[in-house]
Coordinates of C-alpha atoms in Angstrom, one line a residue:
M107 CA -63.7 -16.3 -29.5
G108 CA -61.6 -17.6 -26.6
R109 CA -58.4 -16.6 -28.4
V110 CA -59.7 -13.1 -29.0
T111 CA -60.6 -12.8 -25.3
D112 CA -57.1 -14.1 -24.3
D113 CA -55.5 -11.5 -26.6
K114 CA -57.5 -8.7 -25.0
T115 CA -56.6 -9.9 -21.5
N116 CA -52.9 -10.1 -22.4
R117 CA -53.0 -6.6 -23.9
S118 CA -54.8 -5.2 -20.8
A119 CA -52.4 -6.9 -18.5
A120 CA -49.3 -5.7 -20.3
P121 CA -48.0 -2.3 -19.0
S122 CA -48.3 0.7 -21.2
P123 CA -45.2 2.3 -22.7
L124 CA -45.4 5.2 -20.3
T125 CA -45.8 2.9 -17.3
G126 CA -42.8 0.9 -18.5
H127 CA -40.6 3.9 -18.7
I128 CA -41.7 5.1 -15.2
Q129 CA -40.9 1.6 -13.8
R130 CA -37.5 1.5 -15.4
L131 CA -36.7 5.0 -14.2
L132 CA -37.7 4.1 -10.6
Q133 CA -35.6 0.9 -10.8
R134 CA -32.6 3.0 -11.9
I135 CA -33.2 5.5 -9.0
R136 CA -33.5 2.6 -6.5
A137 CA -30.3 1.0 -7.8
F138 CA -28.4 4.3 -7.6
D139 CA -29.7 4.8 -4.1
R140 CA -28.5 1.4 -3.0
R141 CA -25.1 2.0 -4.5
R142 CA -24.6 5.6 -3.2
P143 CA -27.1 6.3 -0.4
L144 CA -25.1 9.3 0.9
V145 CA -25.4 11.0 -2.5
W146 CA -29.2 10.6 -2.7
N147 CA -29.6 11.7 1.0
G148 CA -27.5 14.8 0.4
M149 CA -29.4 15.8 -2.7
L150 CA -32.8 15.5 -1.0
T151 CA -31.5 17.3 2.1
A152 CA -30.1 20.1 0.0
F153 CA -33.4 20.5 -1.7
W154 CA -35.3 20.8 1.5
V155 CA -32.7 23.2 3.0
G156 CA -33.0 25.3 -0.1
F157 CA -36.8 25.3 0.2
A158 CA -36.7 26.3 3.9
V159 CA -34.2 29.1 3.3
L160 CA -36.1 30.4 0.3
D161 CA -39.2 30.6 2.5
F162 CA -37.3 32.7 5.0
T163 CA -35.5 35.0 2.5
S164 CA -38.7 35.6 0.5
G165 CA -40.7 36.5 3.6
G166 CA -43.3 33.9 2.8
W167 CA -43.5 32.7 6.3
R168 CA -45.1 36.1 7.4
T169 CA -48.2 35.4 5.3
V170 CA -49.3 32.5 7.6
A171 CA -47.5 33.6 10.8
D172 CA -49.4 34.4 14.0
N173 CA -46.7 36.8 14.8
P174 CA -45.1 38.4 11.7
R175 CA -42.7 40.3 13.9
A176 CA -40.9 37.2 15.2
P177 CA -37.1 37.7 15.3
E178 CA -35.6 36.8 11.9
P179 CA -32.5 35.1 13.3
V180 CA -34.8 32.7 15.2
V181 CA -36.8 32.1 12.1
F182 CA -33.7 31.3 10.1
M183 CA -32.4 29.0 12.8
M184 CA -35.7 27.1 12.8
S185 CA -35.7 26.8 9.0
V186 CA -32.3 25.2 9.0
A187 CA -33.1 23.1 12.1
F188 CA -36.2 21.6 10.4
S189 CA -34.4 20.7 7.1
A190 CA -30.7 20.0 7.7
P191 CA -31.2 16.9 10.0
L192 CA -33.1 15.2 7.2
L193 CA -29.7 13.9 6.1
W194 CA -30.0 11.2 8.8
R195 CA -33.7 10.6 8.3
R196 CA -33.3 7.0 7.2
S197 CA -30.6 5.9 9.6
H198 CA -31.9 7.6 12.7
P199 CA -35.5 8.8 12.1
S200 CA -36.4 8.9 15.8
A201 CA -33.3 11.0 16.7
V202 CA -34.1 13.4 13.9
L203 CA -37.6 13.9 15.0
G204 CA -36.5 14.3 18.6
F205 CA -34.0 17.0 17.5
M206 CA -36.8 18.9 15.8
V207 CA -39.2 18.9 18.8
P208 CA -37.6 21.9 20.7
F209 CA -37.6 23.9 17.5
A210 CA -41.3 23.0 17.0
L211 CA -42.0 24.4 20.5
I212 CA -40.1 27.6 19.7
N213 CA -42.0 27.8 16.4
V214 CA -45.4 27.8 17.9
W215 CA -44.5 29.8 21.0
T216 CA -43.0 32.7 18.9
G217 CA -46.0 32.6 16.5
A218 CA -43.6 32.4 13.5
V219 CA -45.3 29.1 12.2
V220 CA -42.6 28.5 9.5
Q221 CA -43.7 26.1 6.8
A222 CA -40.5 24.1 7.3
A223 CA -42.2 22.6 10.3
Y224 CA -44.0 20.2 8.0
L225 CA -40.7 18.5 7.3
Q226 CA -41.2 16.7 10.6
D227 CA -43.6 14.5 8.7
I228 CA -40.7 13.2 6.5
A229 CA -39.1 11.8 9.7
V230 CA -42.6 10.4 10.7
F231 CA -42.8 8.6 7.3
N232 CA -39.4 7.0 7.9
I233 CA -40.4 5.9 11.4
A234 CA -43.6 4.3 10.0
L235 CA -41.5 2.6 7.3
R236 CA -38.6 1.3 9.4
L237 CA -39.4 1.1 13.1
P238 CA -42.0 -0.7 15.2
M239 CA -45.5 0.7 15.6
R240 CA -44.9 1.8 19.1
A241 CA -42.3 4.2 17.8
L242 CA -44.9 5.7 15.5
A243 CA -47.2 6.3 18.5
W244 CA -44.4 8.2 20.3
S245 CA -43.8 10.2 17.2
G246 CA -47.4 11.3 17.2
A247 CA -47.0 12.7 20.7
L248 CA -43.8 14.5 19.7
V249 CA -45.5 16.1 16.7
L250 CA -48.9 17.0 18.1
V251 CA -48.1 18.2 21.7
P252 CA -46.3 21.3 20.5
L253 CA -49.2 22.1 18.2
L254 CA -51.6 21.8 21.1
I255 CA -49.4 24.2 23.1
G256 CA -49.4 26.6 20.2
S257 CA -53.2 26.4 19.8
G258 CA -53.5 27.3 23.5
R259 CA -51.2 30.3 23.0
F260 CA -53.1 31.5 19.9
P261 CA -56.7 30.2 20.4
G262 CA -58.0 31.9 17.3
N263 CA -55.7 30.0 15.0
W264 CA -56.7 26.5 15.8
D265 CA -58.0 25.6 12.3
Q266 CA -54.9 27.0 10.6
L267 CA -52.3 25.6 13.0
F268 CA -53.4 22.2 14.4
V269 CA -55.7 20.7 11.8
P270 CA -53.4 20.9 8.7
H271 CA -50.5 19.4 10.7
L272 CA -52.8 16.7 12.0
W273 CA -53.8 15.8 8.4
A274 CA -50.2 15.9 7.3
F275 CA -49.1 13.6 10.1
A276 CA -51.9 11.1 9.3
F277 CA -51.0 11.1 5.6
A278 CA -47.3 10.5 6.4
C279 CA -48.2 7.6 8.7
L280 CA -50.5 6.0 6.2
L281 CA -48.0 6.4 3.4
G282 CA -45.2 4.9 5.4
I283 CA -47.4 1.9 6.4
L284 CA -48.5 1.4 2.9
V285 CA -44.9 1.4 1.5
R286 CA -43.7 -0.8 4.3
T287 CA -46.5 -3.3 3.7
R288 CA -45.7 -3.3 -0.1
K289 CA -42.0 -3.8 0.6
E290 CA -42.6 -6.6 3.1
Y291 CA -45.0 -8.3 0.6
T292 CA -42.5 -8.0 -2.2
E293 CA -39.7 -9.4 0.0
A294 CA -42.0 -12.3 1.0
L295 CA -42.6 -13.1 -2.7
V296 CA -38.9 -12.9 -3.4
D297 CA -38.1 -15.2 -0.5
R298 CA -40.8 -17.6 -1.6
A299 CA -39.5 -17.6 -5.1
D300 CA -36.0 -18.3 -3.8
R301 CA -37.2 -21.2 -1.6
L302 CA -39.2 -22.6 -4.5
E303 CA -36.1 -22.4 -6.8
L304 CA -34.0 -24.0 -4.1
E305 CA -36.6 -26.8 -3.7
R306 CA -36.8 -27.2 -7.5
D307 CA -33.0 -27.6 -7.6
Q308 CA -33.0 -30.1 -4.7
Q309 CA -35.8 -32.1 -6.4
A310 CA -33.8 -32.1 -9.6
Q311 CA -30.7 -33.4 -7.8
L312 CA -32.8 -36.1 -6.0
A313 CA -34.3 -37.1 -9.3
A314 CA -30.9 -37.2 -11.0
A315 CA -29.5 -39.3 -8.2
A316 CA -32.4 -41.7 -8.4
E317 CA -32.0 -42.0 -12.1
R318 CA -28.3 -42.7 -11.8
T319 CA -29.1 -45.4 -9.3
R320 CA -31.6 -47.0 -11.7
I321 CA -29.2 -46.8 -14.6
A322 CA -26.4 -48.3 -12.6
R323 CA -28.7 -51.1 -11.5
E324 CA -29.8 -51.8 -15.1
M325 CA -26.2 -51.7 -16.3
H326 CA -25.1 -54.1 -13.6
D327 CA -27.9 -56.6 -14.4
I328 CA -27.3 -56.5 -18.2
I329 CA -23.5 -56.6 -18.2
G330 CA -23.1 -58.9 -15.2
H331 CA -25.6 -61.5 -16.5
N332 CA -24.4 -61.6 -20.1
L333 CA -20.7 -61.6 -19.2
S334 CA -21.4 -64.5 -16.8
V335 CA -23.1 -66.4 -19.6
I336 CA -20.3 -65.6 -22.1
T337 CA -17.7 -66.8 -19.5
G338 CA -19.5 -70.0 -19.0
L339 CA -19.8 -70.6 -22.7
A340 CA -16.2 -69.8 -23.3
D341 CA -15.0 -72.2 -20.5
G342 CA -17.3 -74.9 -21.9
G343 CA -16.0 -74.3 -25.5
A344 CA -12.4 -74.4 -24.4
Y345 CA -13.0 -77.7 -22.6
A346 CA -14.9 -79.2 -25.6
A347 CA -12.5 -77.9 -28.3
A348 CA -10.1 -80.8 -28.0
R349 CA -12.7 -83.6 -27.8
S350 CA -15.8 -82.3 -29.7
P351 CA -15.1 -79.5 -32.1
E352 CA -18.8 -79.4 -33.0
R353 CA -19.6 -78.5 -29.4
A354 CA -16.9 -75.8 -29.5
V355 CA -18.5 -74.2 -32.6
Q356 CA -21.9 -74.3 -30.9
A357 CA -20.4 -72.5 -27.9
L358 CA -18.9 -69.9 -30.1
D359 CA -22.2 -69.3 -31.8
A360 CA -23.9 -69.0 -28.5
I361 CA -21.2 -66.5 -27.4
G362 CA -21.9 -64.4 -30.5
T363 CA -25.7 -64.5 -29.9
T364 CA -25.3 -63.5 -26.3
S365 CA -22.9 -60.7 -27.1
R366 CA -25.2 -59.3 -29.7
Q367 CA -28.1 -59.4 -27.2
A368 CA -26.1 -57.6 -24.6
L369 CA -25.0 -55.0 -27.1
A370 CA -28.6 -54.5 -28.2
E371 CA -29.8 -54.0 -24.6
L372 CA -26.9 -51.6 -23.9
R373 CA -27.6 -49.6 -27.0
R374 CA -31.3 -49.4 -26.1
L375 CA -30.5 -48.2 -22.5
L376 CA -27.9 -45.7 -23.7
G377 CA -30.1 -44.5 -26.5
V378 CA -32.8 -43.5 -24.0
L379 CA -30.2 -41.3 -22.2
R380 CA -28.7 -39.8 -25.4
D381 CA -31.5 -39.5 -27.9
H382 CA -34.4 -37.1 -28.0
P383 CA -37.4 -38.7 -26.4
D384 CA -39.3 -38.7 -29.8
R385 CA -36.4 -40.7 -31.4
A386 CA -35.5 -43.0 -28.5
D387 CA -35.9 -46.7 -28.9
R388 CA -39.2 -47.7 -27.4
T389 CA -38.7 -51.4 -27.2
P390 CA -40.4 -52.6 -24.0
Q391 CA -38.4 -53.8 -21.0
P392 CA -38.2 -57.6 -20.5
G393 CA -41.0 -59.2 -18.5
L394 CA -42.4 -62.6 -17.5
D395 CA -43.0 -63.5 -21.2
D396 CA -39.3 -63.3 -21.8
M397 CA -38.4 -65.7 -19.0
D398 CA -38.1 -68.7 -21.4
A399 CA -35.5 -66.8 -23.5
L400 CA -33.6 -65.9 -20.3
L401 CA -33.5 -69.5 -19.1
A402 CA -32.5 -70.7 -22.6
G403 CA -29.4 -68.5 -22.5
V404 CA -28.5 -69.7 -19.1
R405 CA -28.8 -73.3 -20.3
R406 CA -26.5 -72.5 -23.2
A407 CA -23.9 -71.3 -20.7
G408 CA -23.9 -74.8 -19.1
L409 CA -26.3 -74.4 -16.2
P410 CA -29.3 -76.7 -16.3
V411 CA -32.3 -74.7 -15.1
R412 CA -35.9 -75.7 -14.8
L413 CA -39.0 -73.4 -14.6
R414 CA -42.0 -74.4 -12.5
Q415 CA -45.2 -72.4 -12.2
H416 CA -47.9 -72.8 -9.5
G417 CA -51.2 -71.1 -9.3
T418 CA -53.2 -69.2 -12.0
P419 CA -51.8 -66.0 -13.4
P420 CA -54.2 -63.1 -12.7
T421 CA -56.5 -61.9 -15.5
V422 CA -54.8 -58.5 -15.5
A423 CA -51.1 -59.0 -15.9
P424 CA -48.8 -57.4 -13.3
T425 CA -47.5 -54.0 -14.2
A426 CA -44.4 -53.7 -16.5
G427 CA -42.3 -52.5 -13.5
R428 CA -43.2 -55.6 -11.4
Q429 CA -42.6 -57.9 -14.3
L430 CA -39.2 -56.3 -14.9
T431 CA -38.4 -56.7 -11.2
V432 CA -39.1 -60.4 -11.3
Y433 CA -37.1 -60.8 -14.5
R434 CA -34.1 -58.9 -13.1
V435 CA -34.1 -60.8 -9.8
V436 CA -34.2 -64.2 -11.6
Q437 CA -31.5 -63.0 -14.0
E438 CA -29.3 -61.8 -11.1
A439 CA -29.8 -64.9 -9.0
L440 CA -28.9 -67.2 -12.0
T441 CA -25.9 -65.0 -12.7
N442 CA -24.7 -65.3 -9.2
T443 CA -25.0 -69.1 -9.5
L444 CA -22.9 -69.0 -12.6
K445 CA -20.3 -66.8 -11.0
H446 CA -20.1 -68.0 -7.4
A447 CA -21.3 -71.7 -7.3
A448 CA -18.4 -74.1 -7.3
T449 CA -18.1 -76.3 -10.3
A450 CA -19.9 -79.6 -9.8
P451 CA -21.1 -82.3 -12.3
A452 CA -24.7 -82.2 -11.1
L453 CA -24.9 -78.4 -10.6
A454 CA -28.5 -77.3 -11.5
A455 CA -31.0 -74.5 -10.7
E456 CA -34.7 -74.2 -10.5
V457 CA -37.0 -71.2 -10.8
T458 CA -40.5 -71.4 -9.3
L459 CA -43.1 -68.8 -9.9
T460 CA -46.1 -69.0 -7.6
Y461 CA -49.2 -66.8 -8.2
R462 CA -51.4 -66.0 -5.2
P463 CA -54.5 -63.7 -5.1
T464 CA -52.5 -60.8 -3.8
E465 CA -48.8 -61.5 -4.5
L466 CA -46.3 -63.2 -6.9
E467 CA -43.5 -65.2 -5.4
A468 CA -40.4 -66.2 -7.3
V469 CA -37.9 -68.7 -5.8
I470 CA -34.6 -69.4 -7.4
T471 CA -32.7 -72.3 -6.0
D472 CA -29.4 -74.0 -6.9
N473 CA -27.7 -77.1 -5.4
G474 CA -24.1 -75.8 -5.7
T475 CA -21.8 -74.9 -2.9
P476 CA -21.4 -71.1 -2.5
H477 CA -18.1 -69.8 -3.7
P478 CA -15.8 -68.4 -1.0
D479 CA -16.1 -64.9 -2.7
A480 CA -19.9 -65.0 -2.8
A481 CA -21.9 -62.1 -1.5
P482 CA -22.9 -62.5 2.2
A483 CA -26.5 -63.3 3.0
D484 CA -27.0 -60.0 4.8
G485 CA -27.1 -58.2 1.4
A486 CA -23.7 -56.5 1.6
G487 CA -22.9 -57.6 -2.0
Q488 CA -23.9 -55.3 -4.9
G489 CA -26.1 -57.9 -6.6
I490 CA -28.2 -58.8 -3.6
T491 CA -28.4 -55.1 -2.7
G492 CA -29.7 -54.2 -6.1
M493 CA -32.3 -57.0 -5.9
R494 CA -33.6 -55.8 -2.6
E495 CA -33.8 -52.2 -3.9
R496 CA -35.9 -53.4 -6.8
A497 CA -38.2 -55.3 -4.5
S498 CA -38.6 -52.4 -2.1
L499 CA -39.8 -50.2 -5.0
Y500 CA -43.0 -52.2 -5.0
D501 CA -43.3 -52.9 -1.3
G502 CA -41.8 -56.4 -1.9
A503 CA -39.4 -58.5 0.2
L504 CA -36.3 -60.4 -0.8
E505 CA -34.5 -63.1 1.2
A506 CA -31.2 -64.7 0.1
G507 CA -29.3 -67.5 1.8
P508 CA -28.9 -71.3 2.0
P509 CA -32.1 -73.3 1.6
P510 CA -33.6 -74.6 4.9
T511 CA -33.5 -78.3 3.9
A512 CA -30.8 -78.8 1.3
P513 CA -27.3 -77.5 0.4
G514 CA -27.0 -74.7 -2.1
W515 CA -28.3 -71.2 -2.4
Q516 CA -31.8 -69.8 -2.6
V517 CA -33.3 -66.4 -3.4
R518 CA -36.9 -65.8 -2.5
L519 CA -38.9 -62.7 -3.8
R520 CA -42.4 -61.8 -2.7
L521 CA -44.0 -59.0 -4.7
P522 CA -47.5 -57.6 -4.1
L523 CA -49.6 -57.5 -7.3
E524 CA -51.1 -54.1 -6.3
D525 CA -49.8 -51.0 -4.7
S526 CA -50.3 -50.7 -0.9
P527 CA -52.6 -47.8 0.3
S528 CA -49.5 -46.0 1.6

């Protein structure tokens, strides 16, 4: 039943074939007028000049004239004077109406009362359409004052002289205001549509920039971490090759495993970008449950790392985005330790996760000496900058620098478990 109603509504809303033809014809006329306005003005002016001259030559003006014996040269002059200036009706409507006023006075004073005097209302229409309302008030005085003078000169012709012109003037004013209102409303709709389209394009650009930043951050974390692990395994395998071939074989196996994991993560990330959403790999992003596997890979690369946990995890696990943020921060901090900490026999790291009622804190500490090329503590390095960007997404805070009581390096992440009211 609802579908039948919708079909009826669509049929009633759709324009009829005749209306569609009329709309297309009007659009062609407007387009032609915009391209060649002088041609269109000339055609309409020629039509009205022909109408005024025909009224003179046929003697039709005498049927309504108060004085049928008015001089014919004067009548012809008035017929042309009321019609020929319409060529400038759109560019200078006030000047056209002002030019017609003396001939309107002659028209009523002589009693000829030519029908071409109604062409003043075409100028009035253009004034209502294009000029301020005060100009329309002045045009009313210019049109009606001669009629009042003529009504005083021929008192018995009030109904035939003043009233029809008054109604014609009112109709021209209302029509001009109506067309002007419709035009301004259409222009406002077009302007709004343009602004909405511009805003849509800007939002799309901002979304694309944010997505590029997110992808760059993911690529940096995935590639940087796994390459650091592979580098550590390769160095350790080269060192052990001469003394313990079995350890070298284990390092090569670990390099292969780490490489395959890195390739799998890259394929998953690139697959989301390339594939159709219905066919994209929907493997979840790593979270807190994957922390043991992450630390195992770091240990294989030669960095002893220990995991500590304080507090009780909340009944409702943190959101996937928060878990990914903690995972990536731990991953990046341990990667920086592998890359930037100077080689030392007792180099080790520790990851501490502390659950509080409203936040989760992750502290990653190592006891190595920062490498001279390490990123500064103010966050100028790309890795620390990426970690701070991740933390800020969830109103978190990240600090990086030497520990307060021991040598080495420490990264501290505080992440609220719930979104802030803002």
